[in-house]
Structures are given as C-alpha cells and as structure tokens.
Short mmCIF file of C-alpha atoms in Angstrom, two decimals:
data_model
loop_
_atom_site.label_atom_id
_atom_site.label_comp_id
_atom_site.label_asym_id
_atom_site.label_seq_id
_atom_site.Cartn_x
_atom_site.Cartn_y
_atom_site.Cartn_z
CA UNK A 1 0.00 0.00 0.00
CA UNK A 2 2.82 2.29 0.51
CA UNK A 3 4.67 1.63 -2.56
CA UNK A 4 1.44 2.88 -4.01
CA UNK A 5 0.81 5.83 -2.23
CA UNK A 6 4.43 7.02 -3.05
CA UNK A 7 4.05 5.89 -6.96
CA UNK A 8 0.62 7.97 -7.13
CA UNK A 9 2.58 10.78 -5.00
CA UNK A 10 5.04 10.92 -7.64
CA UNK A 11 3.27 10.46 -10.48
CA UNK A 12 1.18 13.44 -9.40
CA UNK A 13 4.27 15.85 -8.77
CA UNK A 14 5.88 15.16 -11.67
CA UNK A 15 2.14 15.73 -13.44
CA UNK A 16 1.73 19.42 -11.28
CA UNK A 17 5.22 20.44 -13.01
CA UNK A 18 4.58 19.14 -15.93
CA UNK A 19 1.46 21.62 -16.37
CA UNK A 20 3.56 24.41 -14.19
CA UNK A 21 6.43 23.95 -17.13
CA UNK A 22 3.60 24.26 -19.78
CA UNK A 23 1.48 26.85 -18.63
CA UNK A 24 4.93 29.12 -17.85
CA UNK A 25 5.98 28.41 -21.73
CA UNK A 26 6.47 32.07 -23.63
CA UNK A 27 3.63 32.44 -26.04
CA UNK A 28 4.24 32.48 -29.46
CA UNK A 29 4.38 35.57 -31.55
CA UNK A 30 2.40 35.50 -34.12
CA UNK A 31 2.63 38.64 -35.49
CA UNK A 32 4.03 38.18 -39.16
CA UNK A 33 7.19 40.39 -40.52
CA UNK A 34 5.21 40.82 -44.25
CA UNK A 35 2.35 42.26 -44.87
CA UNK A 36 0.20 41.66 -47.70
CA UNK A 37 -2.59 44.65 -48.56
CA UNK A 38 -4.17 44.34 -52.18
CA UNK A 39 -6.64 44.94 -54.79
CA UNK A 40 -7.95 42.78 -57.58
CA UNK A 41 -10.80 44.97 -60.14
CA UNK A 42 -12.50 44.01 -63.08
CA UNK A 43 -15.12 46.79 -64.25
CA UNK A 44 -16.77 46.66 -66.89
CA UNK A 45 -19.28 49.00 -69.06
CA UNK A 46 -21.62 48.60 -72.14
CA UNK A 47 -24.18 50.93 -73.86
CA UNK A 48 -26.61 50.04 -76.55
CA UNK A 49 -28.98 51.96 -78.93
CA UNK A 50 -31.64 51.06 -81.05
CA UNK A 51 -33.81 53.79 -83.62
CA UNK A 52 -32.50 56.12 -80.69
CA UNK A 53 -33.26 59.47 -81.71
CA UNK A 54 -30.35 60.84 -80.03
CA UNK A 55 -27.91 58.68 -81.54
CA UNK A 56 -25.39 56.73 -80.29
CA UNK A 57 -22.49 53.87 -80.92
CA UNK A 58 -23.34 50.26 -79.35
CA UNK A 59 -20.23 49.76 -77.06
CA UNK A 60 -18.63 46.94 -74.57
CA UNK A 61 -15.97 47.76 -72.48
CA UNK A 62 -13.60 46.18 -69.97
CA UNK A 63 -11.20 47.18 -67.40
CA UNK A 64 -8.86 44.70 -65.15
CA UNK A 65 -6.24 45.51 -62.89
CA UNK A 66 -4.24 44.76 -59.44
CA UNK A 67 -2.81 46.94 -56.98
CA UNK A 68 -0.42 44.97 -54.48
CA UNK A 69 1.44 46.12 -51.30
CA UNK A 70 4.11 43.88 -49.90
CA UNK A 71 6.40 44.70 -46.75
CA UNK A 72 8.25 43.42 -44.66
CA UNK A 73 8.84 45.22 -41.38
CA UNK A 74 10.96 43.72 -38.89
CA UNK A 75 13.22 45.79 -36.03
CA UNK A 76 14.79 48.31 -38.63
CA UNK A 77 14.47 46.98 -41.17
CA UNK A 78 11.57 48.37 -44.01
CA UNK A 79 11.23 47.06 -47.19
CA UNK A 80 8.08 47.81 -49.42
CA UNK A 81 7.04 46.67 -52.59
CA UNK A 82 4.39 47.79 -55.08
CA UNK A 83 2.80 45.95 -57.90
CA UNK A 84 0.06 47.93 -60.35
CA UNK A 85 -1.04 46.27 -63.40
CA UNK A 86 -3.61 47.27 -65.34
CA UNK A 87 -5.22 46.98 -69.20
CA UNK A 88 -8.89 47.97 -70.62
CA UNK A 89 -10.25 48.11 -74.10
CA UNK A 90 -13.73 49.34 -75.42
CA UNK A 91 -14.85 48.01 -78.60
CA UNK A 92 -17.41 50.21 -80.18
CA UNK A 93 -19.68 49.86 -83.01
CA UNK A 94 -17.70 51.51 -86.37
CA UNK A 95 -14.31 52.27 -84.66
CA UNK A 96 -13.26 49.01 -83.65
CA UNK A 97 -11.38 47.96 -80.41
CA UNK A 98 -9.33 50.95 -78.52
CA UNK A 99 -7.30 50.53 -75.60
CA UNK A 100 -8.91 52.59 -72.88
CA UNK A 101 -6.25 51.58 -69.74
CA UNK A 102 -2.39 50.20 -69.70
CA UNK A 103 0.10 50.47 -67.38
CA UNK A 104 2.30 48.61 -65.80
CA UNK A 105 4.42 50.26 -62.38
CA UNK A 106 6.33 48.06 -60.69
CA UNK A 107 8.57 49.26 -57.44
CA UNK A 108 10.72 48.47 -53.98
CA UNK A 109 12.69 50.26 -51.70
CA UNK A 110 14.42 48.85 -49.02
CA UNK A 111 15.65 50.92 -45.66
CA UNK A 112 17.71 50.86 -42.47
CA UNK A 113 16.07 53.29 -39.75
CA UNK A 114 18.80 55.53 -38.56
CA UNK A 115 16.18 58.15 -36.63
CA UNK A 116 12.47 57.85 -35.57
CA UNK A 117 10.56 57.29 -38.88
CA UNK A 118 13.48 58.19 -41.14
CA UNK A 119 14.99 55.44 -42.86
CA UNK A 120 18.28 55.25 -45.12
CA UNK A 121 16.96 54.17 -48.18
CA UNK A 122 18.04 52.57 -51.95
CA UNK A 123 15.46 51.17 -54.36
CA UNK A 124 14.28 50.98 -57.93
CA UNK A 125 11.31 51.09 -60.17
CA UNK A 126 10.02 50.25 -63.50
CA UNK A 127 7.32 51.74 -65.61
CA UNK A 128 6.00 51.21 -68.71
CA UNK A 129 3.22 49.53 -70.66
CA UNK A 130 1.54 46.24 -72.35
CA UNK A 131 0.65 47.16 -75.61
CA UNK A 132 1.51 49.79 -78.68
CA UNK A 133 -0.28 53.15 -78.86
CA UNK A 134 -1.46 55.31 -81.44
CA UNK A 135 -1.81 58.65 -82.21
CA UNK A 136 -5.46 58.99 -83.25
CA UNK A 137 -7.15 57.36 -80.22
CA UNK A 138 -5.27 54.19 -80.38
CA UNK A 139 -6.05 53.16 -83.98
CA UNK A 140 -4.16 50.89 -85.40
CA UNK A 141 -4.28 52.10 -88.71
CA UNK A 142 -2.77 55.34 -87.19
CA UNK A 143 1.01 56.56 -86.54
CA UNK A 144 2.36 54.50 -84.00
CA UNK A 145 3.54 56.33 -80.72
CA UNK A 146 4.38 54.00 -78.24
CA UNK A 147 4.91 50.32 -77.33
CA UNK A 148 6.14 47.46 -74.79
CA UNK A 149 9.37 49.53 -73.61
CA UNK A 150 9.13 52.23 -75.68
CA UNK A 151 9.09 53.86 -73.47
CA UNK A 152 10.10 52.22 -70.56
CA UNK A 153 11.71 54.05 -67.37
CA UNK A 154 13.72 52.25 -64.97
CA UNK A 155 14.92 54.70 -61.81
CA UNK A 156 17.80 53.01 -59.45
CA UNK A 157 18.83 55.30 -56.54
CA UNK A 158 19.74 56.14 -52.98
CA UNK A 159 18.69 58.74 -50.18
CA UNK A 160 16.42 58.81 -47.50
CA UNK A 161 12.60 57.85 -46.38
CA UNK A 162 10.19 59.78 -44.12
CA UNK A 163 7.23 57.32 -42.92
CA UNK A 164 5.78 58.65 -39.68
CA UNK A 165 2.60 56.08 -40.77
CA UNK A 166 1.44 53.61 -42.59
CA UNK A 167 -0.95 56.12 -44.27
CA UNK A 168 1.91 58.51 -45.66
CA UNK A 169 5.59 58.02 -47.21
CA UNK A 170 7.75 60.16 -48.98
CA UNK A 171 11.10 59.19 -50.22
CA UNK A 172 13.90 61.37 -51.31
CA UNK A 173 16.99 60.05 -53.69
CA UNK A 174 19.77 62.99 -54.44
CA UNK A 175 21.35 60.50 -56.21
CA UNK A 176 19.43 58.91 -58.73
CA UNK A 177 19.85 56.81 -62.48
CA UNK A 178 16.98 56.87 -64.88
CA UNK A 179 17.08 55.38 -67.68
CA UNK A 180 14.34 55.74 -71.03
CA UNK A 181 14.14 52.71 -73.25
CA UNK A 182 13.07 52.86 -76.55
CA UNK A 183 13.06 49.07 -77.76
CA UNK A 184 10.60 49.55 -80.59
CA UNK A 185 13.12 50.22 -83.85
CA UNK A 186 10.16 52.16 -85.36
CA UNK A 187 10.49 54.84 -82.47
CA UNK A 188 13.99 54.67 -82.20
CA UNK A 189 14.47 58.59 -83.96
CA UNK A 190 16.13 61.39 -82.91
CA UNK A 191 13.92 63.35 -80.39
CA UNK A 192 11.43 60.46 -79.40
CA UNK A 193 11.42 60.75 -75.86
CA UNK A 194 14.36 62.11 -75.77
CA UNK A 195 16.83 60.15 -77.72
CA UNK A 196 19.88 61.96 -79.05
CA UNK A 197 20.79 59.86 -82.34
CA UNK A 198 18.36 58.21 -84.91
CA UNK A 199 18.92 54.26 -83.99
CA UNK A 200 19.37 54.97 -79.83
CA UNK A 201 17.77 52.48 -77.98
CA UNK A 202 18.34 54.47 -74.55
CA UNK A 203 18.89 57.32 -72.50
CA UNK A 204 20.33 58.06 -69.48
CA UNK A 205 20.15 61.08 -66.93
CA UNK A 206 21.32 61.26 -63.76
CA UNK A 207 19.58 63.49 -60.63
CA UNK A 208 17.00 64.05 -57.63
CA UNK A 209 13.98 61.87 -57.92
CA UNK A 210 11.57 62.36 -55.08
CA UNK A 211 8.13 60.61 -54.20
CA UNK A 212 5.51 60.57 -52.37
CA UNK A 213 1.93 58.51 -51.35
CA UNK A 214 -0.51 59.57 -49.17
CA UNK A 215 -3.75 57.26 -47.65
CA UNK A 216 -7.30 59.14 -47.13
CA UNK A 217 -9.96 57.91 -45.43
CA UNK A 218 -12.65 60.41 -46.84
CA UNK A 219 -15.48 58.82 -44.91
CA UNK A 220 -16.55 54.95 -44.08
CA UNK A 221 -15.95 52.88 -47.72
CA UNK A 222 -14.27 55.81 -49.81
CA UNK A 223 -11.01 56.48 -49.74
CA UNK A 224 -8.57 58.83 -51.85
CA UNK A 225 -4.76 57.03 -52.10
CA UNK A 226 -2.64 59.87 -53.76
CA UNK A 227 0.97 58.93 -55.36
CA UNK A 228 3.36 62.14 -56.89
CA UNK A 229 6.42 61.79 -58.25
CA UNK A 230 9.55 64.74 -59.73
CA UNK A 231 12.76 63.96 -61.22
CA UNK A 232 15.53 67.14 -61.78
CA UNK A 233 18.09 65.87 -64.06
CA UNK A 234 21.55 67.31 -63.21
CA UNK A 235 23.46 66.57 -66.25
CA UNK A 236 20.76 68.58 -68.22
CA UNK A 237 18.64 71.68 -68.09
CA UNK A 238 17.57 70.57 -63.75
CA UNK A 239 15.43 73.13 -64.11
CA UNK A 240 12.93 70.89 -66.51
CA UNK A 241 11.34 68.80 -64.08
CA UNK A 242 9.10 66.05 -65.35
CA UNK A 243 6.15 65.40 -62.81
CA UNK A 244 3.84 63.04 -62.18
CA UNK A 245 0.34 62.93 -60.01
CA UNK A 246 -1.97 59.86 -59.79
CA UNK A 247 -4.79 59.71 -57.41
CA UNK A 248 -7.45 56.91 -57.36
CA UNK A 249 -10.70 57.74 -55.63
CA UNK A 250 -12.32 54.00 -54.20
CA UNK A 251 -16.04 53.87 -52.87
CA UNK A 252 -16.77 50.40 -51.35
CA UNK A 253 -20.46 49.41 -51.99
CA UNK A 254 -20.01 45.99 -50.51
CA UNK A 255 -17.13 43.23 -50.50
CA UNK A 256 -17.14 42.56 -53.51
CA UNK A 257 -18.38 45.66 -55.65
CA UNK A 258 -17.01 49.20 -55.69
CA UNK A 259 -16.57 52.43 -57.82
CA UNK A 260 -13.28 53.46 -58.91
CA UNK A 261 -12.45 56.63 -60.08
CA UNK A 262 -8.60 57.33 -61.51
CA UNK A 263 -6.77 60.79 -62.58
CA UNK A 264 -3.87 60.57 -63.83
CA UNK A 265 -1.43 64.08 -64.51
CA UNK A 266 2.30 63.90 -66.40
CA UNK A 267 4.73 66.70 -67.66
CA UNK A 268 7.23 65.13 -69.88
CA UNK A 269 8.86 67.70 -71.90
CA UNK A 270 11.24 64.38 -73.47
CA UNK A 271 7.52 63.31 -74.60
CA UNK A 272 5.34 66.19 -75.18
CA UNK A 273 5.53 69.99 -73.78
CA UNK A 274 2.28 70.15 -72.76
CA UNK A 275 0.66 68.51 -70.04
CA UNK A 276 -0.58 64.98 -70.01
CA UNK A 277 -4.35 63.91 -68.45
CA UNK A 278 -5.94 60.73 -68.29
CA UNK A 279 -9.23 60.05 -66.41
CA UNK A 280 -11.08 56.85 -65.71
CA UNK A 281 -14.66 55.86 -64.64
CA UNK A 282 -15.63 52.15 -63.45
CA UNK A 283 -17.95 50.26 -61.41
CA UNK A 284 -17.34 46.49 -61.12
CA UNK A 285 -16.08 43.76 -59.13
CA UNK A 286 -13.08 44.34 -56.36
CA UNK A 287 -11.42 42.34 -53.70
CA UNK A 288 -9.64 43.90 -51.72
CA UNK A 289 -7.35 41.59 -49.02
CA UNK A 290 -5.16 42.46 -46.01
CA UNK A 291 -3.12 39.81 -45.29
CA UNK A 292 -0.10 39.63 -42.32
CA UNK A 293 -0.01 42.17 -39.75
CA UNK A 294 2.70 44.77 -39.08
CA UNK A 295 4.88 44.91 -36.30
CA UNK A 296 4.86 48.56 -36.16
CA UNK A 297 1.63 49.80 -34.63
CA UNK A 298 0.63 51.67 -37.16
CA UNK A 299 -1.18 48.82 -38.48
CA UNK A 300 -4.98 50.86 -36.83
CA UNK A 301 -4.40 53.58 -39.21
CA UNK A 302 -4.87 50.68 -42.21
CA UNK A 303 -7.80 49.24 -40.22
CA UNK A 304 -10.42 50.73 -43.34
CA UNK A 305 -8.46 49.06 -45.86
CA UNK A 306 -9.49 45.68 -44.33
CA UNK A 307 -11.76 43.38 -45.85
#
C-alpha cells in the first residue's frame, strides 16, 4: 500500500510540473514580418442603342487591374514593394477595339532606420506599358507612338525615407539613375522621348527623384490614395522637371463591388511639352485583401483598408 501511495505521490508531482512547465511556456508571436494589402478589379461597361433618336455607338468595355502592397517590417528593417497592373479596351460599333487603360508600375525600396521614422533608403522602379499606342485614339491604322518599352523608365537610386505612418511616405533620392528605353526600332528617332541619335535604344540622366503617397480615409468605404512623383536631371537643363500625379478615388459598396475613379497628370517635356491627363470611370467587381499584420503599430491607421 505504501509503494502505491508514493508511486501515485510521484506520479502526481511530476504531473503538477509538468502543467507548471507548460502553462509558464512564452507564447508564441504571431505577429508576421510581411504584410500583404491588395486589390484585384475588373469593371466593366456597355451601352446600346436602337432607332434612338439621339444617336449613339453600341459599345462593350472592360477594365482589369491589381494593386499589391508587400512589406516586410521587422526591427529596422523596411522594405516595401508595389505591384500595379492594369489593361482595358472598349470596342465600339464603327471604330473598332481601342485601348482605354495600360500600365504597368512596378517598385521596392528597401531601408535601415537611422532616426524615428526616417529610414536610409536605396530602391528601384520600373514603368512602362503592355501594348503599342497610337496617335489617333489608339487606332491601329494610325502613326504608331508608343509600345512594350518604348518607353520604358527604370529609376535606381539612394537617399532617404520619411514614414511617420502607414498612411503617408515620402522618399527622397539625391542621387538617382533613370534610364528611357526605346526598344521599338520604329520609335527609335532622334527626339522620341528624348533620344539623341536616330537608332538609340536608350537614355540616361542622372539626378533628384523624389516621391511621395498619401492614404485618405474620406469617410466609411471611400477612400482617396494619392501617389506624386519629380525627377531634376543634373546633367541637363535641372530646371525641366518632369512630374507626375496619380490619385485613385475607391467607394466600397459591398465586398465585392465598388466604384473606382482614376486621374492621372504627367509633364514630360522628353515626350510632349504640354501637359498629359488621363481620367477613368468604373464600377465592377473588387477584392480587396489584407493579409499579415505589421509589427509597427501603425497597423490601426490601415484598419479601413481591411476586408
């Protein structure tokens, strides 16, 4: 009877630390280093007419695109990267198909906080598009303007960050490379976006390139995301800046469906010396996801972007 009395006494104690050992045990973080925010659309618009007085073209139009944010945030260490894509056409009754939307932005910057919210920085972007363009409303039958890389801009350069939230950024490069590709051989002539010889495929300029995004909540479901961009190039005429604006107005009607709203501003005097406007209008399906959360806690001021 003894022998099991002190059997069940052990067995016990070694059961009580067991659970004390166990219920001691650090919990696991689970907060992730990336974070994952994004935007899938497809809108889409159509218009028909029959013995309508007023006139009018039957039409069918699409619009698809995705917006991606990926970063990973861990100690010091901030690296973002952006994805847009995005292509629409609208076929119309006696014109034909014409591209409506194309652009293709793709980004990351990478930096080492040195002061609260101020990060040294290096990164690099490319933009350009899918598909050619056209100088009379993208007809094909037209002069062609543009293409796959043609242009094409990639910027690779170093400086400093500013991002006090997750809601506003701007980063600053004194030292930045840019260069403009022109891979289509029909475009490659003297003066097309810049291009100093008939047969160039590139250009390169060297200067400041600064940019900046800022997140608006305008009320609940619409929000206002605002991107700007200038470039000085120091090896010639800094004082021609070319500047960029795009701002993309989002009202949520439910999970799945919202209104989009896109204005897009350029000054390009290596493309055109006048200023550049392009303005979009859709209503169609978008999921938006938020996936990972931040370790800085900024992560509330996101909290409208959720899902």
């Amino acid at each position: 009877m003894k022998k099991v009395l002190l059997i069940a006494s052990v067995s016990f104690a070694a059961m009580a630390m067991a659970q004390e050992t166990k219920t001691d045990a650090p919990a696991t973080d689970t907060v992730k280093a990336w974070s994952i925010q994004g935007q899938n659309t497809l809108m889409l618009n159509q218009a028909a007419f029959s013995n309508w007085v007023g006139g009018g073209a039957n039409n069918v139009g699409w619009l698809a695109g995705v917006n991606y944010n990926l970063t990973y945030e861990k100690g010091k260490d901030l690296w973002e990267n952006i994805i847009i894509l995005g292509y629409g056409q609208n076929n119309t009754q006696g014109t034909g198909v014409r591209k409506t939307q194309d652009v293709i932005n793709l980004s990351t910057n990478y930096g080492r906080e040195f002061a609260k919210n101020w990060y040294f920085s290096a990164g690099a972007g490319l933009q350009t598009q899918f598909a050619p363009g056209y100088e009379d409303g993208n007809n094909p039958d037209a002069k062609k303007i543009s293409n796959f890389m043609a242009p094409g801009y990639l910027n690779l350069g170093a400086g400093v960050t500013y991002r006090p939230n997750d809601n506003f950024t701007v980063t600053l490069r004194p030292a930045n490379a840019r260069w403009t590709f022109v891979l289509d051989k029909d475009l490659q002539k003297a003066g097309t976006y810049g291009l100093k010889n008939d047969g160039d495929s590139s250009l390169f300029q060297f200067g400041f390139l600064g940019t900046a995004m800022y997140k608006l909540k305008i009320m609940e479901n619409i929000t206002l995301l605002n991107t700007a961009s200038v470039f000085s190039n120091y090896l010639d005429h800094p004082e021609r800046l070319v500047l960029g604006y795009s701002g993309v107005l989002s009202m949520k009607i439910n999970k799945y469906i919202s209104t989009n709203v896109t204005l897009d501003l350029l000054y390009d005097h290596n493309q055109i010396w006048k200023t550049q406007l392009k303005q979009t209008l859709g209503v169609g399906l978008a999921y938006n996801f938020d996936n990972g959360k931040k370790r800085s806690e900024n992560k509330d001021n996101q909290s409208w972007l959720k899902k």
